Coordinates of C-alpha atoms in Angstrom, one line a residue:
M17 CA 0.0 0.0 0.0
T18 CA 1.4 3.4 -1.0
R19 CA 1.9 6.2 1.5
Q20 CA -0.9 8.4 0.1
A21 CA -3.8 10.3 1.4
V22 CA -7.1 8.4 1.6
R23 CA -10.1 10.6 1.7
V24 CA -13.0 9.6 3.8
G25 CA -15.9 9.3 1.3
L26 CA -16.5 5.7 2.1
V27 CA -19.4 3.7 3.1
V28 CA -19.2 3.1 6.8
L29 CA -20.5 -0.2 8.0
V30 CA -21.2 -0.7 11.7
V31 CA -20.3 -4.3 12.5
G32 CA -21.0 -5.8 15.9
L33 CA -19.9 -9.2 17.0
V34 CA -21.9 -11.0 19.6
V35 CA -20.1 -13.7 21.5
G36 CA -22.0 -16.0 23.8
G37 CA -21.5 -19.6 22.7
S38 CA -22.2 -18.5 19.1
V39 CA -21.0 -15.6 16.9
G40 CA -23.3 -13.3 15.0
A41 CA -22.8 -10.1 13.1
V42 CA -25.1 -7.1 13.0
I43 CA -24.8 -4.8 10.0
G44 CA -26.2 -1.3 10.4
A45 CA -27.3 1.3 7.9
S46 CA -24.7 2.8 5.6
M47 CA -24.0 6.5 5.2
V48 CA -21.5 8.7 3.4
I49 CA -19.4 11.0 5.7
P50 CA -17.3 13.6 4.0
G51 CA -14.2 14.6 5.8
P52 CA -10.5 15.6 5.8
A53 CA -7.8 13.4 4.3
L54 CA -6.4 10.7 6.5
Q55 CA -2.7 9.8 6.1
A56 CA -0.9 6.6 6.7
P57 CA 1.8 6.8 9.4
G58 CA 4.4 9.2 8.2
G59 CA 2.1 10.4 5.4
D60 CA 3.7 12.0 2.4
D61 CA 6.1 14.0 4.6
P62 CA 9.6 12.8 3.6
G63 CA 10.8 14.0 7.0
S64 CA 8.3 11.8 8.9
V65 CA 9.1 8.8 6.7
A66 CA 12.8 9.3 7.3
E67 CA 12.2 9.6 11.1
D68 CA 10.2 6.4 11.2
R69 CA 12.8 4.6 9.1
G70 CA 15.6 6.1 11.3
N71 CA 14.0 4.7 14.5
A72 CA 13.6 1.3 12.9
T73 CA 17.2 1.3 11.7
R74 CA 18.3 2.3 15.2
Y75 CA 16.7 -0.7 16.8
E76 CA 17.8 -3.0 14.0
R77 CA 21.4 -1.9 14.4
L78 CA 21.1 -2.3 18.2
Y79 CA 19.7 -5.8 17.8
E80 CA 22.4 -6.8 15.4
R81 CA 25.1 -5.4 17.7
T82 CA 23.9 -7.1 20.9
I83 CA 21.8 -10.3 20.2
D84 CA 24.8 -12.6 19.7
S85 CA 25.7 -11.9 23.3
V86 CA 22.3 -13.0 24.7
V87 CA 21.6 -16.6 25.5
M88 CA 18.7 -18.9 26.5
I89 CA 19.2 -20.8 29.7
T90 CA 17.4 -24.1 30.4
V91 CA 17.5 -25.8 33.7
G92 CA 16.6 -29.3 34.8
N93 CA 16.2 -30.2 38.5
A94 CA 14.5 -32.7 40.7
M95 CA 11.2 -30.7 40.5
G96 CA 11.2 -30.4 36.7
G97 CA 12.6 -27.7 34.5
A98 CA 12.8 -24.0 34.1
Q99 CA 13.9 -21.5 31.3
G100 CA 15.3 -18.1 31.4
S101 CA 17.8 -15.8 29.7
G102 CA 21.2 -14.4 30.2
F103 CA 24.0 -12.3 28.7
V104 CA 27.7 -12.6 28.2
Y105 CA 29.5 -10.8 31.0
D106 CA 33.1 -11.8 30.1
R107 CA 34.6 -14.5 27.8
N108 CA 33.8 -17.3 30.2
H109 CA 30.8 -16.1 32.2
V110 CA 27.1 -15.4 31.7
V111 CA 24.9 -13.4 34.1
T112 CA 21.4 -14.5 34.8
N113 CA 18.9 -14.5 37.7
Q114 CA 19.4 -16.6 40.8
H115 CA 15.8 -17.9 40.6
V116 CA 16.4 -19.2 37.1
V117 CA 19.3 -21.5 38.2
E118 CA 18.2 -22.1 41.8
D119 CA 19.0 -25.7 42.9
A120 CA 19.9 -26.6 39.4
D121 CA 21.2 -30.1 38.6
E122 CA 22.2 -29.1 35.1
V123 CA 22.3 -25.9 33.2
G124 CA 22.0 -25.7 29.4
V125 CA 22.9 -22.6 27.4
Q126 CA 21.7 -22.0 23.9
C127 CA 23.7 -19.4 22.1
A128 CA 22.3 -17.0 19.4
D129 CA 23.8 -19.2 16.6
G130 CA 21.7 -22.1 17.8
S131 CA 24.6 -24.1 19.3
H132 CA 24.4 -25.5 22.8
R133 CA 26.7 -25.7 25.8
T134 CA 26.6 -27.2 29.3
A135 CA 27.3 -24.6 31.9
T136 CA 28.3 -24.7 35.5
V137 CA 26.8 -22.4 38.2
V138 CA 29.7 -20.6 39.9
G139 CA 27.9 -18.2 42.2
V140 CA 24.4 -17.1 43.2
D141 CA 23.0 -14.3 45.4
A142 CA 19.3 -14.6 46.5
Y143 CA 19.2 -11.0 48.0
T144 CA 19.8 -9.5 44.5
D145 CA 18.5 -12.4 42.4
L146 CA 21.8 -12.5 40.5
A147 CA 23.7 -15.6 39.4
V148 CA 26.8 -16.4 37.2
V149 CA 27.3 -19.5 35.1
R150 CA 30.6 -20.5 33.5
V151 CA 30.2 -21.4 29.8
P152 CA 33.0 -23.2 28.0
N153 CA 34.0 -22.3 24.4
M154 CA 31.6 -19.5 23.8
P155 CA 31.1 -18.7 20.1
P156 CA 33.4 -16.0 18.8
A157 CA 30.4 -13.7 18.1
A158 CA 29.3 -13.9 21.7
T159 CA 31.3 -11.0 23.0
P160 CA 30.8 -9.4 26.4
L161 CA 28.2 -6.7 26.7
P162 CA 29.4 -3.6 28.5
V163 CA 27.7 -2.8 31.8
D164 CA 26.8 0.9 32.2
T165 CA 28.5 3.0 34.8
V166 CA 26.0 5.8 34.7
P167 CA 22.4 5.2 35.9
P168 CA 19.8 5.5 33.2
Q169 CA 17.4 8.5 33.2
P170 CA 13.6 8.3 33.2
G171 CA 12.3 8.6 29.7
E172 CA 15.5 7.0 28.2
P173 CA 14.7 4.4 25.5
V174 CA 15.7 0.8 26.3
V175 CA 15.2 -2.7 24.9
A176 CA 14.7 -6.0 26.7
L177 CA 16.5 -8.9 25.1
G178 CA 15.9 -12.6 25.9
S179 CA 13.7 -15.6 25.4
P180 CA 10.1 -14.9 26.6
F181 CA 8.1 -18.1 26.6
G182 CA 11.1 -19.8 25.0
L183 CA 11.1 -17.6 22.0
D184 CA 14.9 -17.1 21.7
G185 CA 16.3 -13.9 20.2
T186 CA 13.4 -11.7 21.2
I187 CA 13.6 -7.9 21.4
T188 CA 11.0 -5.6 23.0
H189 CA 11.4 -1.9 23.5
G190 CA 10.2 0.9 25.8
I191 CA 11.5 3.5 28.1
V192 CA 12.9 3.8 31.6
S193 CA 9.9 4.6 33.7
G194 CA 11.7 5.1 37.0
V195 CA 14.9 4.4 38.9
N196 CA 15.9 3.5 42.5
R197 CA 12.8 1.4 42.9
S198 CA 12.5 -1.3 45.6
M199 CA 11.2 -4.6 44.2
T200 CA 9.5 -7.0 46.6
V201 CA 10.4 -10.6 45.9
E202 CA 9.6 -14.1 47.2
G203 CA 10.9 -14.5 50.7
G204 CA 9.5 -11.2 52.0
F205 CA 12.5 -9.0 51.3
T206 CA 13.2 -6.3 48.7
I207 CA 15.9 -5.7 46.1
P208 CA 16.9 -2.0 46.1
D209 CA 18.0 0.2 43.2
T210 CA 15.9 -1.6 40.5
V211 CA 15.0 0.0 37.2
Q212 CA 11.4 0.3 36.3
T213 CA 10.5 0.0 32.6
D214 CA 7.5 -0.4 30.3
A215 CA 9.4 -2.6 27.9
P216 CA 7.5 -5.9 27.9
I217 CA 9.2 -8.4 30.3
N218 CA 7.5 -11.8 30.3
P219 CA 8.3 -15.3 31.7
G220 CA 11.5 -16.4 30.1
N221 CA 13.0 -12.9 29.9
S222 CA 14.3 -13.3 33.5
G223 CA 18.1 -12.9 33.5
G224 CA 18.3 -11.2 30.1
P225 CA 19.7 -7.7 29.7
L226 CA 17.9 -4.4 29.6
V227 CA 20.0 -2.4 27.2
S228 CA 20.3 1.3 26.3
T229 CA 20.4 2.4 22.7
D230 CA 24.2 2.6 22.8
G231 CA 24.3 -1.2 23.6
T232 CA 25.2 -1.0 27.3
V233 CA 23.5 -3.0 29.9
V234 CA 21.5 -0.8 32.3
G235 CA 19.8 -3.7 34.2
V236 CA 19.1 -7.4 34.4
N237 CA 15.5 -8.2 33.7
R238 CA 13.8 -9.7 36.6
A239 CA 10.0 -9.5 36.8
K240 CA 6.8 -8.1 35.4
G241 CA 4.8 -6.1 38.0
G242 CA 1.7 -5.5 35.9
D243 CA 0.7 -4.1 32.6
N244 CA 3.5 -1.9 31.3
V245 CA 5.4 -2.3 34.6
G246 CA 8.6 -4.3 34.6
F247 CA 11.7 -4.3 36.8
A248 CA 15.4 -4.9 36.2
I249 CA 18.3 -5.2 38.7
S250 CA 20.4 -2.1 38.1
A251 CA 23.8 -2.0 36.5
A252 CA 25.3 -0.6 39.7
V253 CA 24.1 -3.7 41.7
V254 CA 25.4 -6.0 38.9
E255 CA 28.8 -4.4 39.1
S256 CA 28.9 -4.7 42.9
V257 CA 27.7 -8.3 43.1
V258 CA 28.8 -10.2 40.0
P259 CA 32.6 -9.9 40.4
A260 CA 32.3 -11.4 43.9
L261 CA 30.2 -14.2 42.6
I262 CA 32.8 -15.0 40.0
E263 CA 35.7 -14.8 42.5
D264 CA 34.1 -16.2 45.6
G265 CA 30.8 -17.8 44.6
E266 CA 28.9 -15.5 46.9
Y267 CA 28.4 -11.9 47.9
E268 CA 28.5 -10.8 51.6
H269 CA 25.8 -8.2 52.3
A270 CA 26.2 -5.7 55.1
Y271 CA 23.5 -6.1 57.8
L272 CA 22.2 -3.2 60.0
G273 CA 19.6 -5.4 61.8
I274 CA 16.6 -3.2 62.0
R275 CA 13.0 -3.1 60.9
S276 CA 11.9 0.4 59.9
L277 CA 9.2 2.5 58.4
P278 CA 9.3 5.6 56.2
V279 CA 8.3 8.8 58.0
T280 CA 5.0 9.8 56.4
P281 CA 3.3 13.1 57.1
Q282 CA 1.0 11.4 59.6
I283 CA 4.0 9.8 61.5
A284 CA 5.8 13.1 61.4
S285 CA 2.7 14.9 62.9
V286 CA 2.2 12.4 65.7
N287 CA 5.9 12.5 66.6
D288 CA 6.1 16.4 66.3
L289 CA 8.8 16.0 63.7
E290 CA 9.6 19.1 61.6
H291 CA 10.0 17.2 58.4
A292 CA 8.2 14.2 56.9
Y293 CA 11.3 12.3 55.7
G294 CA 13.8 9.8 57.1
V295 CA 13.4 6.2 58.3
M296 CA 12.0 5.4 61.8
V297 CA 13.4 2.4 63.7
V298 CA 10.6 0.2 64.9
E299 CA 12.5 -2.9 65.8
T300 CA 16.0 -4.2 66.1
D301 CA 17.3 -7.8 65.8
S302 CA 18.1 -8.9 69.3
S303 CA 21.3 -10.6 68.1
G304 CA 22.1 -8.0 65.5
P305 CA 24.6 -5.1 65.4
S306 CA 22.0 -2.4 66.2
E307 CA 20.6 -3.9 69.4
S308 CA 20.9 -1.2 72.2
V309 CA 22.3 1.3 69.7
F310 CA 19.0 2.7 68.4
Q311 CA 16.0 3.9 70.3
V312 CA 13.1 1.7 69.2
A313 CA 9.6 3.1 68.5
E314 CA 6.5 2.3 70.6
T315 CA 2.9 2.1 69.4
T316 CA 0.5 5.0 70.0
T317 CA -3.1 5.0 69.1
V318 CA -4.6 8.3 67.8
D319 CA -8.2 8.5 66.8
G320 CA -8.3 4.7 66.5
V321 CA -5.2 4.5 64.3
S322 CA -1.9 3.0 65.5
Y323 CA 1.3 4.9 64.8
P324 CA 5.0 4.3 65.8
T325 CA 6.2 7.0 68.1
G326 CA 9.5 7.8 69.9
G327 CA 11.8 5.8 67.6
D328 CA 15.1 7.1 66.2
V329 CA 14.6 8.6 62.7
I330 CA 17.6 7.8 60.5
V331 CA 18.4 10.9 58.3
E332 CA 22.0 10.3 57.4
V333 CA 24.6 7.5 57.0
E334 CA 28.2 8.5 56.7
D335 CA 27.0 12.0 55.9
R336 CA 24.9 10.7 53.0
E337 CA 21.3 12.1 53.4
I338 CA 18.7 9.3 53.9
R339 CA 15.1 10.4 53.0
T340 CA 13.5 7.1 52.2
S341 CA 13.8 3.4 53.0
Q342 CA 15.0 2.9 49.4
Q343 CA 17.9 5.2 49.9
L344 CA 18.9 3.4 53.1
S345 CA 18.8 0.0 51.4
R346 CA 20.7 1.2 48.4
Y347 CA 23.4 2.8 50.4
L348 CA 23.9 -0.3 52.5
L349 CA 24.1 -2.6 49.5
L350 CA 26.4 -0.5 47.3
H351 CA 28.6 1.4 49.7
T352 CA 29.1 -0.7 52.8
H353 CA 30.4 -4.2 53.8
P354 CA 30.3 -6.5 56.8
G355 CA 32.6 -5.4 59.6
Q356 CA 32.5 -1.7 58.6
T357 CA 31.7 0.8 61.3
V358 CA 29.4 3.5 60.0
S359 CA 28.2 6.7 61.6
V360 CA 24.4 7.1 61.6
T361 CA 22.7 10.5 62.2
V362 CA 19.3 10.2 63.8
I363 CA 16.6 12.5 65.2
R364 CA 16.0 11.3 68.8
D365 CA 13.5 13.0 71.1
G366 CA 13.6 16.0 68.8
E367 CA 17.4 16.4 68.8
R368 CA 19.9 15.5 66.1
T369 CA 22.5 13.0 67.3
T370 CA 25.0 10.5 65.8
V371 CA 25.6 6.9 66.8
E372 CA 28.0 4.3 65.4
V373 CA 27.1 0.8 64.3
T374 CA 29.5 -2.0 63.2
L375 CA 27.7 -3.7 60.4
D376 CA 27.3 -7.5 60.5
R377 CA 27.0 -10.0 57.7
R378 CA 23.4 -10.4 56.5
P379 CA 22.1 -13.9 57.4
P380 CA 21.4 -16.3 54.6
V381 CA 17.9 -16.4 53.0

């Protein structure tokens, strides 16, 4: 069909389909409606046509540049099998999700050229849902994908690469919808610093890369949260965790040992706080590093609603401002390690004070 104007001077037929065990069609009266010209996408405007083609070419080139470095992962275990995706991190290793290879007896890798390899799991981390497998004799075209060192920006175009529903070599595209999200996963904990995207992420995409238009990995696809809402583990987390998985087979997470709540306007009001930000300590692990360090909140009922009151409100760690629970979790993951003593600034009984905590190692899942 040529890109030309099509004038509306057509007979319009109203067609209704009725579905209820049988299908019928109802055809209404016809009428002629004069109107302005309608153009196919791009119309006759050469600039629009060139822009459409330019966008298509950009994604085509991105696909050609990256797809050889994306693999399908198949796993067989005592409970059956699973399938996911991964990407080449270095010449010997592929990054994927921990939940893809969890308790695997065998790991199969299908490369973009259709060849197969048997891979060995060398490290997993449940707290970030990252895993690394060692793949022998990768095809020459399967070169490592660079991992971004700069966080993506909301609105930035991205593509998700992988094998949704076992459809290898699939590309979907969208934008970065948000950053520094906390993604709740099985087990009741959250993964901080995740990237939100509207690029379709479906079962089988898990472990594949979320890639910017320059071909760098900005995240590892993890889950679909709803229509047009997907999440990927950020490049910053990948670069913190994956080298340790390759070297040691595990990643040691710092552990503060508290349960906390974000300070909402309601909590701030009940506690006579000047600002509604920070993280209130509501409980400490009795065997953890923060026991007896922080003042723990009590529960107060106001107009039939229970609120935490009197607890320390964390507002800084090592002079880094903490306004939300996400910021606290992200800082602990990316900037601290077990055995490190950190200074924590809190609002206690209306006064600003600083305490010190020696972080422990986070217990296994």
